[in-house]
Amino acid sequence: MTILRSPQGCPWDREQTHRSLKTKLIEECYELLEAIDQEDQFSMKEELADILLHVLFHAQIAQEEGNFSFWDVLDYLSAKLIRRHPHVFGSQSASTTDEVYKNWEKIKKEEKPDRESLFDGIPIYLPALIKAMKLQSKASKINLDWKDSQGPLSKIQEELSEIQEACKEKNEEKIKKEIGDLLFSVVNFSRLLGIDPEEALAESSLIFEKRCRFIEQELKNDSYPEASKDLDKLWQKAKEKYP
């Protein structure tokens, strides 16, 4: 990486900045997630290498700017792992995941004494479903939460009625707001059932894509009887193939 960024290196690599690499790093992370879902070990290795490349890239840029090096990143990580696992590297004890989590939260508060709110530190650019779930999880720590999943389920039904009313009024801003409220309630419902809404939606989107590709291929098939090219029938066939 040092060679690639040098005057004798690659013009493209030399032009990159922390900002120019942002979206590429996000893409690599999503490609890794896809490889994990597909249980494709070779692709996982490949995508982990690509992510590590970005770590090296950003560290190299930081070193050139006189801020920190890759070795500083590793030193920081090592110290953090030791600090956040006193039940492994220190004298504390934690026999359950819940105890580990409580210790973790306490240590994080000590690390970030300048954070005034429980909600500080939630990244701005998180995908909306993930951010909603994080906000709700934080709110639950100050008892701003439903007792069980029936609460948000009733809220979902309420929000659907409000969307219908907004549609009757043809109020675009109100419709947008009510759809946002509905999605937020769905996230709450998912969270209380222990289901990751981002993962659930990703899986549903993948199945939808497979069904659409199947129908697309069927429609392209000239030998397919024209009378059978009924989209409802094809959709049922696609659902049977990809339930």
One Martini backbone bead per residue (centre of mass of N, CA, C, O) as a GRO file, in nm:
protein
  243
    1MET     BB    1   0.057   0.064  -0.019
    2THR     BB    2   0.298   0.249  -0.014
    3ILE     BB    3   0.367   0.207  -0.313
    4LEU     BB    4   0.090   0.289  -0.439
    5ARG     BB    5   0.119   0.594  -0.298
    6SER     BB    6   0.351   0.656  -0.455
    7PRO     BB    7   0.504   0.812  -0.721
    8GLN     BB    8   0.550   0.499  -0.840
    9GLY     BB    9   0.263   0.430  -0.848
   10CYS     BB   10  -0.082   0.471  -0.844
   11PRO     BB   11  -0.293   0.711  -0.952
   12TRP     BB   12  -0.553   0.620  -0.810
   13ASP     BB   13  -0.441   0.574  -0.522
   14ARG     BB   14  -0.331   0.870  -0.486
   15GLU     BB   15  -0.627   1.013  -0.509
   16GLN     BB   16  -0.722   0.907  -0.254
   17THR     BB   17  -0.959   0.934   0.016
   18HIS     BB   18  -1.153   0.902   0.275
   19ARG     BB   19  -1.410   0.995   0.115
   20SER     BB   20  -1.378   0.831  -0.158
   21LEU     BB   21  -1.399   0.539   0.013
   22LYS     BB   22  -1.673   0.506   0.155
   23THR     BB   23  -1.866   0.348  -0.046
   24LYS     BB   24  -1.672   0.109  -0.095
   25LEU     BB   25  -1.681  -0.003   0.193
   26ILE     BB   26  -1.982  -0.061   0.201
   27GLU     BB   27  -1.987  -0.260  -0.034
   28GLU     BB   28  -1.797  -0.471   0.096
   29CYS     BB   29  -1.977  -0.536   0.339
   30TYR     BB   30  -2.220  -0.642   0.170
   31GLU     BB   31  -2.061  -0.867   0.027
   32LEU     BB   32  -2.003  -1.023   0.285
   33LEU     BB   33  -2.296  -1.076   0.370
   34GLU     BB   34  -2.363  -1.243   0.121
   35ALA     BB   35  -2.150  -1.467   0.169
   36ILE     BB   36  -2.265  -1.557   0.439
   37ASP     BB   37  -2.554  -1.634   0.343
   38GLN     BB   38  -2.418  -1.842   0.122
   39GLU     BB   39  -2.175  -1.996   0.243
   40ASP     BB   40  -1.910  -1.859   0.101
   41GLN     BB   41  -1.586  -1.902   0.169
   42PHE     BB   42  -1.432  -1.770  -0.062
   43SER     BB   43  -1.584  -1.497  -0.058
   44MET     BB   44  -1.519  -1.428   0.232
   45LYS     BB   45  -1.217  -1.407   0.194
   46GLU     BB   46  -1.228  -1.189  -0.025
   47GLU     BB   47  -1.391  -0.970   0.139
   48LEU     BB   48  -1.200  -0.948   0.380
   49ALA     BB   49  -0.965  -0.847   0.209
   50ASP     BB   50  -1.108  -0.589   0.109
   51ILE     BB   51  -1.147  -0.465   0.391
   52LEU     BB   52  -0.850  -0.465   0.472
   53LEU     BB   53  -0.762  -0.277   0.250
   54HIS     BB   54  -0.915  -0.030   0.368
   55VAL     BB   55  -0.762  -0.015   0.630
   56LEU     BB   56  -0.487   0.032   0.499
   57PHE     BB   57  -0.562   0.281   0.336
   58HIS     BB   58  -0.643   0.470   0.573
   59ALA     BB   59  -0.378   0.439   0.732
   60GLN     BB   60  -0.192   0.552   0.512
   61ILE     BB   61  -0.317   0.830   0.491
   62ALA     BB   62  -0.278   0.904   0.791
   63GLN     BB   63   0.032   0.880   0.787
   64GLU     BB   64   0.083   1.099   0.568
   65GLU     BB   65  -0.071   1.317   0.769
   66GLY     BB   66   0.035   1.254   1.074
   67ASN     BB   67  -0.162   1.070   1.266
   68PHE     BB   68  -0.153   0.747   1.183
   69SER     BB   69  -0.113   0.399   1.196
   70PHE     BB   70  -0.160   0.067   1.164
   71TRP     BB   71  -0.020   0.004   1.440
   72ASP     BB   72  -0.207   0.187   1.603
   73VAL     BB   73  -0.462   0.030   1.548
   74LEU     BB   74  -0.369  -0.237   1.680
   75ASP     BB   75  -0.308  -0.121   1.961
   76TYR     BB   76  -0.594  -0.020   2.015
   77LEU     BB   77  -0.738  -0.293   1.987
   78SER     BB   78  -0.588  -0.448   2.208
   79ALA     BB   79  -0.665  -0.258   2.441
   80LYS     BB   80  -0.973  -0.285   2.406
   81LEU     BB   81  -1.002  -0.592   2.450
   82ILE     BB   82  -0.890  -0.586   2.739
   83ARG     BB   83  -1.077  -0.366   2.863
   84ARG     BB   84  -1.359  -0.527   2.768
   85HIS     BB   85  -1.219  -0.807   2.920
   86PRO     BB   86  -1.195  -0.851   3.250
   87HIS     BB   87  -1.297  -1.163   3.259
   88VAL     BB   88  -1.018  -1.247   3.106
   89PHE     BB   89  -0.773  -1.015   3.176
   90GLY     BB   90  -0.889  -1.002   3.468
   91SER     BB   91  -1.077  -1.001   3.788
   92GLN     BB   92  -1.332  -1.040   3.670
   93SER     BB   93  -1.677  -1.163   3.636
   94ALA     BB   94  -1.849  -1.369   3.367
   95SER     BB   95  -2.102  -1.622   3.293
   96THR     BB   96  -2.277  -1.430   3.112
   97THR     BB   97  -2.394  -1.237   2.861
   98ASP     BB   98  -2.537  -1.028   3.040
   99GLU     BB   99  -2.287  -0.955   3.210
  100VAL     BB  100  -2.112  -0.864   2.978
  101TYR     BB  101  -2.297  -0.634   2.880
  102LYS     BB  102  -2.295  -0.465   3.139
  103ASN     BB  103  -1.988  -0.420   3.144
  104TRP     BB  104  -1.967  -0.294   2.864
  105GLU     BB  105  -2.142  -0.042   2.922
  106LYS     BB  106  -1.969   0.068   3.153
  107ILE     BB  107  -1.703   0.098   2.992
  108LYS     BB  108  -1.812   0.287   2.771
  109LYS     BB  109  -1.874   0.520   2.966
  110GLU     BB  110  -1.576   0.558   3.054
  111GLU     BB  111  -1.468   0.616   2.760
  112LYS     BB  112  -1.739   0.830   2.726
  113PRO     BB  113  -1.783   1.100   2.924
  114ASP     BB  114  -1.907   1.317   2.704
  115ARG     BB  115  -2.167   1.163   2.706
  116GLU     BB  116  -2.498   1.270   2.777
  117SER     BB  117  -2.636   1.047   2.604
  118LEU     BB  118  -2.765   0.740   2.517
  119PHE     BB  119  -2.780   0.845   2.195
  120ASP     BB  120  -2.499   0.866   2.169
  121GLY     BB  121  -2.322   0.723   1.882
  122ILE     BB  122  -2.525   0.709   1.662
  123PRO     BB  123  -2.511   0.670   1.346
  124ILE     BB  124  -2.626   0.855   1.082
  125TYR     BB  125  -2.570   0.625   0.833
  126LEU     BB  126  -2.765   0.430   0.904
  127PRO     BB  127  -2.982   0.225   0.837
  128ALA     BB  128  -3.305   0.277   0.917
  129LEU     BB  129  -3.372   0.005   1.058
  130ILE     BB  130  -3.124  -0.007   1.242
  131LYS     BB  131  -3.166   0.267   1.380
  132ALA     BB  132  -3.444   0.211   1.502
  133MET     BB  133  -3.350  -0.028   1.676
  134LYS     BB  134  -3.141   0.126   1.845
  135LEU     BB  135  -3.328   0.339   1.963
  136GLN     BB  136  -3.522   0.138   2.102
  137SER     BB  137  -3.308  -0.001   2.279
  138LYS     BB  138  -3.230   0.254   2.434
  139ALA     BB  139  -3.517   0.326   2.539
  140SER     BB  140  -3.551   0.064   2.715
  141LYS     BB  141  -3.341   0.163   2.941
  142ILE     BB  142  -3.585   0.396   3.015
  143ASN     BB  143  -3.875   0.246   2.976
  144LEU     BB  144  -3.930   0.298   2.654
  145ASP     BB  145  -4.162   0.047   2.633
  146TRP     BB  146  -4.298  -0.240   2.568
  147LYS     BB  147  -4.410  -0.524   2.724
  148ASP     BB  148  -4.499  -0.632   2.435
  149SER     BB  149  -4.593  -0.721   2.104
  150GLN     BB  150  -4.890  -0.603   2.117
  151GLY     BB  151  -4.839  -0.306   2.103
  152PRO     BB  152  -4.711  -0.276   1.811
  153LEU     BB  153  -4.942  -0.427   1.671
  154SER     BB  154  -5.158  -0.213   1.729
  155LYS     BB  155  -4.996   0.018   1.596
  156ILE     BB  156  -5.002  -0.093   1.310
  157GLN     BB  157  -5.310  -0.076   1.279
  158GLU     BB  158  -5.326   0.228   1.331
  159GLU     BB  159  -5.136   0.321   1.097
  160LEU     BB  160  -5.306   0.206   0.866
  161SER     BB  161  -5.551   0.392   0.915
  162GLU     BB  162  -5.389   0.660   0.878
  163ILE     BB  163  -5.312   0.607   0.585
  164GLN     BB  164  -5.596   0.592   0.470
  165GLU     BB  165  -5.672   0.882   0.549
  166ALA     BB  166  -5.441   1.024   0.395
  167CYS     BB  167  -5.528   0.917   0.115
  168LYS     BB  168  -5.805   1.055   0.110
  169GLU     BB  169  -5.663   1.349   0.138
  170LYS     BB  170  -5.401   1.366  -0.040
  171ASN     BB  171  -5.149   1.377   0.172
  172GLU     BB  172  -4.823   1.345   0.121
  173GLU     BB  173  -4.687   1.415   0.395
  174LYS     BB  174  -4.871   1.233   0.568
  175ILE     BB  175  -4.813   0.968   0.430
  176LYS     BB  176  -4.510   0.964   0.486
  177LYS     BB  177  -4.533   0.971   0.795
  178GLU     BB  178  -4.711   0.712   0.829
  179ILE     BB  179  -4.510   0.518   0.700
  180GLY     BB  180  -4.287   0.568   0.905
  181ASP     BB  181  -4.454   0.475   1.151
  182LEU     BB  182  -4.504   0.189   1.051
  183LEU     BB  183  -4.209   0.097   1.028
  184PHE     BB  184  -4.137   0.153   1.324
  185SER     BB  185  -4.344  -0.053   1.437
  186VAL     BB  186  -4.228  -0.302   1.295
  187VAL     BB  187  -3.956  -0.290   1.436
  188ASN     BB  188  -4.067  -0.321   1.722
  189PHE     BB  189  -4.199  -0.594   1.677
  190SER     BB  190  -3.944  -0.746   1.592
  191ARG     BB  191  -3.769  -0.693   1.843
  192LEU     BB  192  -3.972  -0.835   2.053
  193LEU     BB  193  -3.923  -1.116   1.878
  194GLY     BB  194  -3.609  -1.133   1.786
  195ILE     BB  195  -3.608  -0.974   1.505
  196ASP     BB  196  -3.435  -0.876   1.228
  197PRO     BB  197  -3.549  -0.648   1.000
  198GLU     BB  198  -3.320  -0.634   0.796
  199GLU     BB  199  -3.300  -0.940   0.745
  200ALA     BB  200  -3.596  -0.992   0.671
  201LEU     BB  201  -3.603  -0.799   0.425
  202ALA     BB  202  -3.369  -0.924   0.269
  203GLU     BB  203  -3.502  -1.204   0.233
  204SER     BB  204  -3.759  -1.104   0.087
  205SER     BB  205  -3.609  -0.968  -0.149
  206LEU     BB  206  -3.472  -1.223  -0.255
  207ILE     BB  207  -3.728  -1.383  -0.319
  208PHE     BB  208  -3.852  -1.175  -0.510
  209GLU     BB  209  -3.624  -1.183  -0.716
  210LYS     BB  210  -3.646  -1.483  -0.789
  211ARG     BB  211  -3.938  -1.472  -0.891
  212CYS     BB  212  -3.892  -1.257  -1.111
  213ARG     BB  213  -3.678  -1.416  -1.271
  214PHE     BB  214  -3.858  -1.655  -1.335
  215ILE     BB  215  -4.078  -1.500  -1.491
  216GLU     BB  216  -3.892  -1.372  -1.699
  217GLN     BB  217  -3.801  -1.645  -1.821
  218GLU     BB  218  -4.081  -1.752  -1.899
  219LEU     BB  219  -4.150  -1.510  -2.096
  220LYS     BB  220  -3.895  -1.576  -2.287
  221ASN     BB  221  -4.028  -1.847  -2.352
  222ASP     BB  222  -4.143  -1.951  -2.658
  223SER     BB  223  -4.254  -2.246  -2.568
  224TYR     BB  224  -4.450  -2.109  -2.401
  225PRO     BB  225  -4.768  -2.095  -2.349
  226GLU     BB  226  -4.956  -1.821  -2.398
  227ALA     BB  227  -5.199  -1.894  -2.207
  228SER     BB  228  -4.987  -1.924  -1.951
  229LYS     BB  229  -4.914  -1.601  -1.942
  230ASP     BB  230  -5.010  -1.570  -1.642
  231LEU     BB  231  -4.916  -1.389  -1.375
  232ASP     BB  232  -5.063  -1.535  -1.148
  233LYS     BB  233  -4.965  -1.819  -1.222
  234LEU     BB  234  -4.663  -1.754  -1.219
  235TRP     BB  235  -4.654  -1.662  -0.926
  236GLN     BB  236  -4.739  -1.933  -0.803
  237LYS     BB  237  -4.500  -2.088  -0.923
  238ALA     BB  238  -4.279  -1.917  -0.787
  239LYS     BB  239  -4.371  -1.979  -0.493
  240GLU     BB  240  -4.317  -2.284  -0.512
  241LYS     BB  241  -4.010  -2.251  -0.579
  242TYR     BB  242  -4.009  -1.974  -0.376
  243PRO     BB  243  -4.120  -1.975  -0.046
   0.00000   0.00000   0.00000
